[in-house]
Amino acid sequence: MFTAYLKERRSWIMLFLLLQFLALFIAYIDSAVPLKSILYYVFLSLIIFVIFLVIRYQKETKFYQEMKEAEDLLDFSNREILSPLEEIVSESIGYHFEALKNAVSENERKLDEEKDELLSWIHEVKTPLTALRLMIDRLEDQTLKKEMTYEWLRIHLLLDRQLHQKRIPFMENDLYIEQTDLESVIFEEIKTLQSWCIQKGIGFDIDLKSDEVMTDAKWLAFILRQLMTNAVKYSDASDILIRSYLRDGQTILEVADAGRGIDSRDLPRIFDKGFTSTAHHHDNAATGMGLYLASRAAGSLKIRIDVESSPGIGSTFRLTFPKSNEFVQITGM
């Protein structure tokens, strides 16, 4: 800060030094002016000037130091001792900062309205979507029925993902931690994907040695939905293994497929928002949101997600559930 202050006042410092050199020059060329007296005067002037600079530095930089450290630019503790120029700066900053805060508040209000409208629209769309599913179930043409069921499922999953994407920022307020039966959650998700799995010749191998966990059933179902959807999407005519077991007092749930796998260079980024793939960048069906949302939801539930994968062999996603005493850290419980 002191260096910046000297740079700010360099013109005044140069003027002072120039006047001192001028006095010495006059004493040098005019014999009537005693040089020793002028030297004494210049020496005293330099000492006084240095003391003056130190005092003014402490006074003039206090305002800017408060600006640098203030969390709220409108909060200056000593407005009554501001200089006239500092008062002008303070008022200008306050005016623009207040205008910016109002603009941010207005944008947040509009975003909340758009979010509420979107959530309302999604819920409204679910009604005709349910009716459409009932109409599809009554079709007699099995080929057409399978094709339409698959397209219906795609729409259903996209709407569901969009719904949870809007809810995730506030999911701590929506959590209900309870003893959850893994088998019922898993089979419900398998039932949803059944038509798609039949179309692709995919089966499920379930092995649950630990079948109960403390978590939120609704958000756990959402996480599993993203993992199982990916497993089905990138597999063909193979079984998906879902198993659970205990390790060090924690329940581990694995979802393993024999699909195309994930390139090693992509593994550190698969949970990043919008990341799809570098090896399969032409895949237009991928949105890069499923695993990102699953990771966000798992973080709020204190569930750790790990993945092992090899190209051409398959992928294994592993959910490590927290111990019961860790749930005291979850707000909204």
C-alpha atoms as a printed R data frame, in Angstrom:
    type eleno elety resid chain resno       x       y       z
1   ATOM     1    CA   MET     A     1   0.000   0.000   0.000
2   ATOM     2    CA   PHE     A     2   2.858   2.433   0.829
3   ATOM     3    CA   THR     A     3   4.462   1.884  -2.578
4   ATOM     4    CA   ALA     A     4   1.135   2.573  -4.243
5   ATOM     5    CA   TYR     A     5   0.762   5.746  -2.156
6   ATOM     6    CA   LEU     A     6   4.214   7.013  -3.214
7   ATOM     7    CA   LYS     A     7   3.366   6.348  -6.865
8   ATOM     8    CA   GLU     A     8   0.075   8.228  -6.437
9   ATOM     9    CA   ARG     A     9   1.889  11.241  -4.913
10  ATOM    10    CA   ARG     A    10   4.992  11.146  -7.078
11  ATOM    11    CA   SER     A    11   4.140  14.422  -8.841
12  ATOM    12    CA   TRP     A    12   3.954  16.249  -5.484
13  ATOM    13    CA   ILE     A    13   7.203  14.620  -4.335
14  ATOM    14    CA   MET     A    14   8.935  15.609  -7.567
15  ATOM    15    CA   LEU     A    15   7.701  19.209  -7.180
16  ATOM    16    CA   PHE     A    16   9.053  19.361  -3.602
17  ATOM    17    CA   LEU     A    17  12.454  17.965  -4.664
18  ATOM    18    CA   LEU     A    18  12.574  20.351  -7.623
19  ATOM    19    CA   LEU     A    19  12.013  23.351  -5.310
20  ATOM    20    CA   GLN     A    20  14.811  22.187  -3.017
21  ATOM    21    CA   PHE     A    21  17.211  21.825  -5.937
22  ATOM    22    CA   LEU     A    22  16.126  25.251  -7.154
23  ATOM    23    CA   ALA     A    23  16.998  26.788  -3.768
24  ATOM    24    CA   LEU     A    24  20.409  25.079  -3.830
25  ATOM    25    CA   PHE     A    25  21.005  26.226  -7.386
26  ATOM    26    CA   ILE     A    26  20.189  29.852  -6.493
27  ATOM    27    CA   ALA     A    27  22.535  29.683  -3.502
28  ATOM    28    CA   TYR     A    28  25.230  28.237  -5.726
29  ATOM    29    CA   ILE     A    29  25.115  30.969  -8.399
30  ATOM    30    CA   ASP     A    30  24.325  33.911  -6.048
31  ATOM    31    CA   SER     A    31  27.150  34.622  -3.622
32  ATOM    32    CA   ALA     A    32  24.881  36.890  -1.587
33  ATOM    33    CA   VAL     A    33  22.868  33.839  -0.485
34  ATOM    34    CA   PRO     A    34  24.712  31.727   2.104
35  ATOM    35    CA   LEU     A    35  24.987  28.137   0.829
36  ATOM    36    CA   LYS     A    36  25.317  26.589   4.309
37  ATOM    37    CA   SER     A    37  22.063  28.195   5.453
38  ATOM    38    CA   ILE     A    38  20.269  26.904   2.380
39  ATOM    39    CA   LEU     A    39  21.687  23.405   2.969
40  ATOM    40    CA   TYR     A    40  20.432  23.548   6.550
41  ATOM    41    CA   TYR     A    41  17.032  24.688   5.317
42  ATOM    42    CA   VAL     A    42  16.865  21.874   2.734
43  ATOM    43    CA   PHE     A    43  17.864  19.283   5.350
44  ATOM    44    CA   LEU     A    44  15.142  20.426   7.754
45  ATOM    45    CA   SER     A    45  12.611  20.587   4.911
46  ATOM    46    CA   LEU     A    46  13.368  16.976   3.930
47  ATOM    47    CA   ILE     A    47  12.864  15.756   7.514
48  ATOM    48    CA   ILE     A    48   9.590  17.667   7.850
49  ATOM    49    CA   PHE     A    49   8.450  16.423   4.430
50  ATOM    50    CA   VAL     A    50   9.151  12.788   5.324
51  ATOM    51    CA   ILE     A    51   7.208  13.142   8.594
52  ATOM    52    CA   PHE     A    52   4.399  14.825   6.655
53  ATOM    53    CA   LEU     A    53   4.318  11.947   4.134
54  ATOM    54    CA   VAL     A    54   4.068   9.328   6.895
55  ATOM    55    CA   ILE     A    55   1.233  11.174   8.629
56  ATOM    56    CA   ARG     A    56  -0.663  11.777   5.389
57  ATOM    57    CA   TYR     A    57  -0.117   8.142   4.327
58  ATOM    58    CA   GLN     A    58  -1.850   6.875   7.460
59  ATOM    59    CA   LYS     A    59  -4.703   9.339   7.049
60  ATOM    60    CA   GLU     A    60  -5.239   9.158   3.268
61  ATOM    61    CA   THR     A    61  -4.940   5.388   2.867
62  ATOM    62    CA   LYS     A    62  -7.300   4.474   5.710
63  ATOM    63    CA   PHE     A    63 -10.319   4.984   3.468
64  ATOM    64    CA   TYR     A    64  -8.884   2.808   0.675
65  ATOM    65    CA   GLN     A    65  -7.727   0.155   3.143
66  ATOM    66    CA   GLU     A    66 -11.304  -0.075   4.454
67  ATOM    67    CA   MET     A    67 -12.550  -0.409   0.878
68  ATOM    68    CA   LYS     A    68 -10.065  -3.221   0.257
69  ATOM    69    CA   GLU     A    69 -11.049  -5.142   3.387
70  ATOM    70    CA   ALA     A    70 -14.776  -4.346   3.556
71  ATOM    71    CA   GLU     A    71 -17.153  -7.234   2.867
72  ATOM    72    CA   ASP     A    72 -19.847  -4.683   2.065
73  ATOM    73    CA   LEU     A    73 -18.668  -1.692   0.012
74  ATOM    74    CA   LEU     A    74 -21.432   0.367   1.595
75  ATOM    75    CA   ASP     A    75 -20.022  -0.173   5.096
76  ATOM    76    CA   PHE     A    76 -17.444   2.531   5.902
77  ATOM    77    CA   SER     A    77 -16.928   2.960   9.618
78  ATOM    78    CA   ASN     A    78 -15.652   6.566   9.560
79  ATOM    79    CA   ARG     A    79 -17.708   8.423   6.992
80  ATOM    80    CA   GLU     A    80 -17.686  11.594   9.104
81  ATOM    81    CA   ILE     A    81 -13.902  12.043   8.736
82  ATOM    82    CA   LEU     A    82 -13.735  11.435   4.982
83  ATOM    83    CA   SER     A    83 -12.144  14.123   2.871
84  ATOM    84    CA   PRO     A    84 -14.351  15.907   0.304
85  ATOM    85    CA   LEU     A    85 -12.899  13.850  -2.565
86  ATOM    86    CA   GLU     A    86 -13.220  10.609  -0.593
87  ATOM    87    CA   GLU     A    87 -16.829  11.500   0.177
88  ATOM    88    CA   ILE     A    88 -17.489  11.882  -3.557
89  ATOM    89    CA   VAL     A    89 -15.901   8.461  -4.217
90  ATOM    90    CA   SER     A    90 -17.861   6.894  -1.355
91  ATOM    91    CA   GLU     A    91 -21.185   8.285  -2.571
92  ATOM    92    CA   SER     A    92 -20.499   7.204  -6.158
93  ATOM    93    CA   ILE     A    93 -19.550   3.673  -5.104
94  ATOM    94    CA   GLY     A    94 -22.562   3.477  -2.804
95  ATOM    95    CA   TYR     A    95 -24.934   4.572  -5.553
96  ATOM    96    CA   HIS     A    96 -23.612   2.104  -8.129
97  ATOM    97    CA   PHE     A    97 -23.313  -0.719  -5.608
98  ATOM    98    CA   GLU     A    98 -26.890  -0.230  -4.471
99  ATOM    99    CA   ALA     A    99 -28.038  -0.228  -8.100
100 ATOM   100    CA   LEU     A   100 -26.084  -3.457  -8.682
101 ATOM   101    CA   LYS     A   101 -27.624  -5.105  -5.614
102 ATOM   102    CA   ASN     A   102 -31.093  -4.155  -6.826
103 ATOM   103    CA   ALA     A   103 -30.341  -5.581 -10.282
104 ATOM   104    CA   VAL     A   104 -29.051  -8.830  -8.757
105 ATOM   105    CA   SER     A   105 -32.128  -9.115  -6.538
106 ATOM   106    CA   GLU     A   106 -34.395  -8.551  -9.527
107 ATOM   107    CA   ASN     A   107 -32.545 -11.190 -11.584
108 ATOM   108    CA   GLU     A   108 -32.762 -13.671  -8.699
109 ATOM   109    CA   ARG     A   109 -36.494 -13.016  -8.430
110 ATOM   110    CA   LYS     A   110 -36.955 -13.610 -12.161
111 ATOM   111    CA   LEU     A   111 -34.886 -16.815 -11.988
112 ATOM   112    CA   ASP     A   112 -36.995 -18.080  -9.094
113 ATOM   113    CA   GLU     A   113 -40.151 -17.333 -11.084
114 ATOM   114    CA   GLU     A   114 -38.788 -19.152 -14.139
115 ATOM   115    CA   LYS     A   115 -37.768 -22.127 -11.966
116 ATOM   116    CA   ASP     A   116 -41.224 -22.306 -10.403
117 ATOM   117    CA   GLU     A   117 -42.883 -22.035 -13.827
118 ATOM   118    CA   LEU     A   118 -40.655 -24.792 -15.209
119 ATOM   119    CA   LEU     A   119 -41.368 -27.091 -12.257
120 ATOM   120    CA   SER     A   120 -45.085 -26.421 -12.662
121 ATOM   121    CA   TRP     A   121 -44.840 -27.168 -16.384
122 ATOM   122    CA   ILE     A   122 -43.006 -30.446 -15.752
123 ATOM   123    CA   HIS     A   123 -45.703 -31.570 -13.310
124 ATOM   124    CA   GLU     A   124 -48.413 -30.630 -15.808
125 ATOM   125    CA   VAL     A   125 -46.692 -32.558 -18.598
126 ATOM   126    CA   LYS     A   126 -46.566 -35.676 -16.428
127 ATOM   127    CA   THR     A   127 -50.370 -35.982 -16.568
128 ATOM   128    CA   PRO     A   128 -50.667 -36.409 -20.375
129 ATOM   129    CA   LEU     A   129 -47.487 -38.494 -20.284
130 ATOM   130    CA   THR     A   130 -49.156 -40.925 -17.883
131 ATOM   131    CA   ALA     A   131 -52.236 -41.025 -20.114
132 ATOM   132    CA   LEU     A   132 -49.987 -41.691 -23.119
133 ATOM   133    CA   ARG     A   133 -48.412 -44.649 -21.318
134 ATOM   134    CA   LEU     A   134 -51.851 -46.154 -20.688
135 ATOM   135    CA   MET     A   135 -52.684 -45.730 -24.378
136 ATOM   136    CA   ILE     A   136 -49.408 -47.391 -25.374
137 ATOM   137    CA   ASP     A   137 -50.146 -50.355 -23.084
138 ATOM   138    CA   ARG     A   138 -53.381 -50.966 -25.011
139 ATOM   139    CA   LEU     A   139 -51.622 -51.248 -28.381
140 ATOM   140    CA   GLU     A   140 -51.848 -54.675 -29.979
141 ATOM   141    CA   ASP     A   141 -48.978 -54.195 -32.436
142 ATOM   142    CA   GLN     A   142 -46.049 -55.376 -30.283
143 ATOM   143    CA   THR     A   143 -43.362 -53.854 -32.516
144 ATOM   144    CA   LEU     A   144 -45.023 -50.449 -32.447
145 ATOM   145    CA   LYS     A   145 -45.677 -50.832 -28.738
146 ATOM   146    CA   LYS     A   146 -41.987 -51.448 -27.983
147 ATOM   147    CA   GLU     A   147 -40.868 -48.518 -30.114
148 ATOM   148    CA   MET     A   148 -43.365 -46.121 -28.569
149 ATOM   149    CA   THR     A   149 -42.604 -47.357 -25.047
150 ATOM   150    CA   TYR     A   150 -38.923 -46.675 -25.628
151 ATOM   151    CA   GLU     A   151 -39.603 -43.111 -26.838
152 ATOM   152    CA   TRP     A   152 -42.003 -42.578 -23.940
153 ATOM   153    CA   LEU     A   153 -39.294 -43.709 -21.529
154 ATOM   154    CA   ARG     A   154 -36.792 -41.273 -23.015
155 ATOM   155    CA   ILE     A   155 -39.197 -38.368 -22.495
156 ATOM   156    CA   HIS     A   156 -39.975 -39.557 -18.970
157 ATOM   157    CA   LEU     A   157 -36.286 -39.758 -18.018
158 ATOM   158    CA   LEU     A   158 -35.497 -36.347 -19.526
159 ATOM   159    CA   LEU     A   159 -38.337 -34.692 -17.623
160 ATOM   160    CA   ASP     A   160 -37.328 -36.452 -14.423
161 ATOM   161    CA   ARG     A   161 -33.723 -35.298 -14.814
162 ATOM   162    CA   GLN     A   162 -34.824 -31.729 -15.488
163 ATOM   163    CA   LEU     A   163 -37.068 -31.799 -12.427
164 ATOM   164    CA   HIS     A   164 -34.276 -32.990 -10.130
165 ATOM   165    CA   GLN     A   165 -31.774 -30.595 -11.693
166 ATOM   166    CA   LYS     A   166 -33.928 -27.678 -10.567
167 ATOM   167    CA   ARG     A   167 -34.400 -29.174  -7.107
168 ATOM   168    CA   ILE     A   168 -30.764 -30.075  -6.384
169 ATOM   169    CA   PRO     A   169 -29.644 -26.586  -5.224
170 ATOM   170    CA   PHE     A   170 -32.271 -26.822  -2.469
171 ATOM   171    CA   MET     A   171 -32.251 -30.564  -1.840
172 ATOM   172    CA   GLU     A   172 -31.000 -30.152   1.769
173 ATOM   173    CA   ASN     A   173 -34.459 -28.760   2.552
174 ATOM   174    CA   ASP     A   174 -36.089 -31.825   0.982
175 ATOM   175    CA   LEU     A   175 -34.139 -34.613   2.684
176 ATOM   176    CA   TYR     A   176 -35.804 -37.257   4.826
177 ATOM   177    CA   ILE     A   177 -33.220 -39.646   6.214
178 ATOM   178    CA   GLU     A   178 -34.625 -43.030   7.157
179 ATOM   179    CA   GLN     A   179 -33.841 -46.725   7.038
180 ATOM   180    CA   THR     A   180 -34.183 -47.516   3.332
181 ATOM   181    CA   ASP     A   181 -34.621 -50.933   1.733
182 ATOM   182    CA   LEU     A   182 -32.194 -51.167  -1.191
183 ATOM   183    CA   GLU     A   183 -34.041 -54.016  -2.853
184 ATOM   184    CA   SER     A   184 -37.308 -52.112  -3.218
185 ATOM   185    CA   VAL     A   185 -35.550 -49.009  -4.583
186 ATOM   186    CA   ILE     A   186 -33.488 -51.017  -7.082
187 ATOM   187    CA   PHE     A   187 -36.394 -53.133  -8.331
188 ATOM   188    CA   GLU     A   188 -38.561 -50.046  -8.788
189 ATOM   189    CA   GLU     A   189 -35.889 -48.517 -11.039
190 ATOM   190    CA   ILE     A   190 -35.461 -51.788 -12.949
191 ATOM   191    CA   LYS     A   191 -39.210 -51.869 -13.515
192 ATOM   192    CA   THR     A   192 -39.056 -48.362 -15.020
193 ATOM   193    CA   LEU     A   193 -36.277 -49.404 -17.422
194 ATOM   194    CA   GLN     A   194 -37.767 -52.826 -18.193
195 ATOM   195    CA   SER     A   195 -38.986 -52.122 -21.721
196 ATOM   196    CA   TRP     A   196 -35.680 -50.546 -22.731
197 ATOM   197    CA   CYS     A   197 -33.714 -53.463 -21.257
198 ATOM   198    CA   ILE     A   198 -35.881 -56.019 -23.120
199 ATOM   199    CA   GLN     A   199 -35.338 -54.141 -26.359
200 ATOM   200    CA   LYS     A   200 -31.542 -54.239 -25.882
201 ATOM   201    CA   GLY     A   201 -31.413 -57.776 -24.480
202 ATOM   202    CA   ILE     A   202 -30.079 -56.629 -21.106
203 ATOM   203    CA   GLY     A   203 -30.721 -58.435 -17.819
204 ATOM   204    CA   PHE     A   204 -29.920 -57.705 -14.178
205 ATOM   205    CA   ASP     A   205 -28.003 -59.844 -11.705
206 ATOM   206    CA   ILE     A   206 -28.890 -58.740  -8.161
207 ATOM   207    CA   ASP     A   207 -26.798 -59.773  -5.151
208 ATOM   208    CA   LEU     A   208 -27.600 -57.784  -2.002
209 ATOM   209    CA   LYS     A   209 -25.731 -58.957   1.087
210 ATOM   210    CA   SER     A   210 -26.487 -55.655   2.824
211 ATOM   211    CA   ASP     A   211 -29.995 -54.558   1.968
212 ATOM   212    CA   GLU     A   212 -30.683 -51.593   4.273
213 ATOM   213    CA   VAL     A   213 -29.028 -48.171   4.468
214 ATOM   214    CA   MET     A   214 -29.715 -44.873   6.191
215 ATOM   215    CA   THR     A   215 -30.447 -42.366   3.418
216 ATOM   216    CA   ASP     A   216 -33.161 -40.478   1.547
217 ATOM   217    CA   ALA     A   217 -35.004 -43.029  -0.603
218 ATOM   218    CA   LYS     A   218 -36.183 -40.539  -3.226
219 ATOM   219    CA   TRP     A   219 -32.750 -39.053  -3.919
220 ATOM   220    CA   LEU     A   220 -31.044 -42.456  -3.743
221 ATOM   221    CA   ALA     A   221 -33.484 -43.625  -6.428
222 ATOM   222    CA   PHE     A   222 -32.483 -40.633  -8.553
223 ATOM   223    CA   ILE     A   223 -28.766 -41.466  -8.200
224 ATOM   224    CA   LEU     A   224 -29.343 -45.121  -9.102
225 ATOM   225    CA   ARG     A   225 -31.527 -44.052 -12.040
226 ATOM   226    CA   GLN     A   226 -28.626 -42.098 -13.542
227 ATOM   227    CA   LEU     A   227 -26.137 -44.944 -13.035
228 ATOM   228    CA   MET     A   228 -28.498 -47.631 -14.356
229 ATOM   229    CA   THR     A   229 -29.572 -45.498 -17.320
230 ATOM   230    CA   ASN     A   230 -25.939 -45.049 -18.320
231 ATOM   231    CA   ALA     A   231 -25.284 -48.758 -17.867
232 ATOM   232    CA   VAL     A   232 -28.220 -49.686 -20.127
233 ATOM   233    CA   LYS     A   233 -27.438 -46.973 -22.684
234 ATOM   234    CA   TYR     A   234 -23.854 -48.104 -23.242
235 ATOM   235    CA   SER     A   235 -24.412 -51.891 -23.037
236 ATOM   236    CA   ASP     A   236 -25.833 -54.460 -25.441
237 ATOM   237    CA   ALA     A   237 -27.037 -58.026 -24.793
238 ATOM   238    CA   SER     A   238 -25.275 -58.355 -21.430
239 ATOM   239    CA   ASP     A   239 -26.155 -58.446 -17.752
240 ATOM   240    CA   ILE     A   240 -25.774 -55.540 -15.342
241 ATOM   241    CA   LEU     A   241 -24.541 -56.626 -11.929
242 ATOM   242    CA   ILE     A   242 -25.900 -54.812  -8.877
243 ATOM   243    CA   ARG     A   243 -24.497 -56.002  -5.575
244 ATOM   244    CA   SER     A   244 -24.087 -54.691  -2.041
245 ATOM   245    CA   TYR     A   245 -21.885 -55.718   0.858
246 ATOM   246    CA   LEU     A   246 -20.457 -54.424   4.129
247 ATOM   247    CA   ARG     A   247 -16.895 -53.170   4.480
248 ATOM   248    CA   ASP     A   248 -15.505 -51.497   7.610
249 ATOM   249    CA   GLY     A   249 -19.005 -50.925   8.907
250 ATOM   250    CA   GLN     A   250 -20.144 -49.166   5.738
251 ATOM   251    CA   THR     A   251 -22.518 -50.425   3.052
252 ATOM   252    CA   ILE     A   252 -21.077 -50.548  -0.470
253 ATOM   253    CA   LEU     A   253 -23.398 -50.690  -3.486
254 ATOM   254    CA   GLU     A   254 -21.935 -51.476  -6.906
255 ATOM   255    CA   VAL     A   255 -23.478 -51.086 -10.361
256 ATOM   256    CA   ALA     A   256 -21.309 -52.899 -12.908
257 ATOM   257    CA   ASP     A   257 -21.887 -53.236 -16.651
258 ATOM   258    CA   ALA     A   258 -20.062 -54.885 -19.537
259 ATOM   259    CA   GLY     A   259 -20.516 -51.957 -21.915
260 ATOM   260    CA   ARG     A   260 -18.091 -49.862 -23.899
261 ATOM   261    CA   GLY     A   261 -16.302 -48.529 -20.808
262 ATOM   262    CA   ILE     A   262 -14.655 -45.177 -20.170
263 ATOM   263    CA   ASP     A   263 -11.284 -44.036 -21.453
264 ATOM   264    CA   SER     A   264  -8.720 -43.538 -18.670
265 ATOM   265    CA   ARG     A   265  -8.156 -39.897 -19.654
266 ATOM   266    CA   ASP     A   266 -11.901 -39.227 -19.219
267 ATOM   267    CA   LEU     A   267 -12.285 -40.807 -15.759
268 ATOM   268    CA   PRO     A   268 -11.237 -37.717 -13.743
269 ATOM   269    CA   ARG     A   269 -13.799 -35.574 -15.616
270 ATOM   270    CA   ILE     A   270 -16.910 -37.738 -15.911
271 ATOM   271    CA   PHE     A   271 -18.609 -35.983 -12.979
272 ATOM   272    CA   ASP     A   272 -17.962 -32.523 -14.424
273 ATOM   273    CA   LYS     A   273 -20.968 -30.578 -15.626
274 ATOM   274    CA   GLY     A   274 -21.561 -30.971 -19.364
275 ATOM   275    CA   PHE     A   275 -18.624 -33.354 -19.942
276 ATOM   276    CA   THR     A   276 -19.483 -36.141 -22.384
277 ATOM   277    CA   SER     A   277 -16.451 -37.950 -23.785
278 ATOM   278    CA   THR     A   278 -13.252 -37.394 -25.712
279 ATOM   279    CA   ALA     A   279 -13.167 -40.903 -27.171
280 ATOM   280    CA   HIS     A   280 -16.821 -40.748 -28.295
281 ATOM   281    CA   HIS     A   281 -17.267 -37.025 -28.861
282 ATOM   282    CA   HIS     A   282 -19.610 -37.702 -31.776
283 ATOM   283    CA   ASP     A   283 -22.197 -39.199 -29.415
284 ATOM   284    CA   ASN     A   284 -25.028 -36.667 -29.677
285 ATOM   285    CA   ALA     A   285 -27.242 -38.598 -27.242
286 ATOM   286    CA   ALA     A   286 -24.964 -37.776 -24.303
287 ATOM   287    CA   THR     A   287 -25.723 -34.597 -22.343
288 ATOM   288    CA   GLY     A   288 -23.009 -34.766 -19.699
289 ATOM   289    CA   MET     A   289 -25.576 -34.038 -16.972
290 ATOM   290    CA   GLY     A   290 -26.555 -37.448 -15.559
291 ATOM   291    CA   LEU     A   291 -23.357 -38.243 -13.664
292 ATOM   292    CA   TYR     A   292 -22.901 -34.597 -12.688
293 ATOM   293    CA   LEU     A   293 -26.344 -34.494 -11.053
294 ATOM   294    CA   ALA     A   294 -25.809 -37.900  -9.447
295 ATOM   295    CA   SER     A   295 -22.532 -36.664  -7.959
296 ATOM   296    CA   ARG     A   296 -24.183 -33.498  -6.616
297 ATOM   297    CA   ALA     A   297 -26.997 -35.463  -5.009
298 ATOM   298    CA   ALA     A   298 -24.583 -38.034  -3.571
299 ATOM   299    CA   GLY     A   299 -22.484 -35.261  -2.034
300 ATOM   300    CA   SER     A   300 -25.478 -33.921  -0.112
301 ATOM   301    CA   LEU     A   301 -26.227 -37.448   1.142
302 ATOM   302    CA   LYS     A   302 -22.573 -37.961   2.178
303 ATOM   303    CA   ILE     A   303 -22.328 -40.832  -0.321
304 ATOM   304    CA   ARG     A   304 -18.949 -41.274  -2.015
305 ATOM   305    CA   ILE     A   305 -19.019 -42.317  -5.680
306 ATOM   306    CA   ASP     A   306 -16.019 -44.137  -7.145
307 ATOM   307    CA   VAL     A   307 -15.647 -45.589 -10.608
308 ATOM   308    CA   GLU     A   308 -13.455 -48.200 -12.246
309 ATOM   309    CA   SER     A   309 -13.580 -48.669 -15.982
310 ATOM   310    CA   SER     A   310 -11.704 -50.048 -18.961
311 ATOM   311    CA   PRO     A   311 -12.587 -49.401 -22.631
312 ATOM   312    CA   GLY     A   312 -14.330 -52.401 -24.160
313 ATOM   313    CA   ILE     A   313 -14.643 -54.212 -20.813
314 ATOM   314    CA   GLY     A   314 -17.152 -52.152 -18.849
315 ATOM   315    CA   SER     A   315 -17.580 -49.836 -15.877
316 ATOM   316    CA   THR     A   316 -18.219 -50.292 -12.178
317 ATOM   317    CA   PHE     A   317 -19.724 -47.458 -10.169
318 ATOM   318    CA   ARG     A   318 -19.374 -47.859  -6.426
319 ATOM   319    CA   LEU     A   319 -21.535 -46.036  -3.854
320 ATOM   320    CA   THR     A   320 -20.089 -45.948  -0.334
321 ATOM   321    CA   PHE     A   321 -22.772 -45.007   2.173
322 ATOM   322    CA   PRO     A   322 -21.825 -43.104   5.329
323 ATOM   323    CA   LYS     A   323 -22.056 -44.530   8.795
324 ATOM   324    CA   SER     A   324 -25.177 -43.592  10.735
325 ATOM   325    CA   ASN     A   325 -23.378 -41.132  13.044
326 ATOM   326    CA   GLU     A   326 -22.220 -39.104  10.020
327 ATOM   327    CA   PHE     A   327 -25.791 -37.969   9.292
328 ATOM   328    CA   VAL     A   328 -25.660 -35.368  12.022
329 ATOM   329    CA   GLN     A   329 -23.751 -33.247   9.476
330 ATOM   330    CA   ILE     A   330 -26.644 -33.264   6.988
331 ATOM   331    CA   THR     A   331 -28.895 -30.234   7.293
332 ATOM   332    CA   GLY     A   332 -32.585 -30.774   6.835
333 ATOM   333    CA   MET     A   333 -32.516 -34.208   8.498
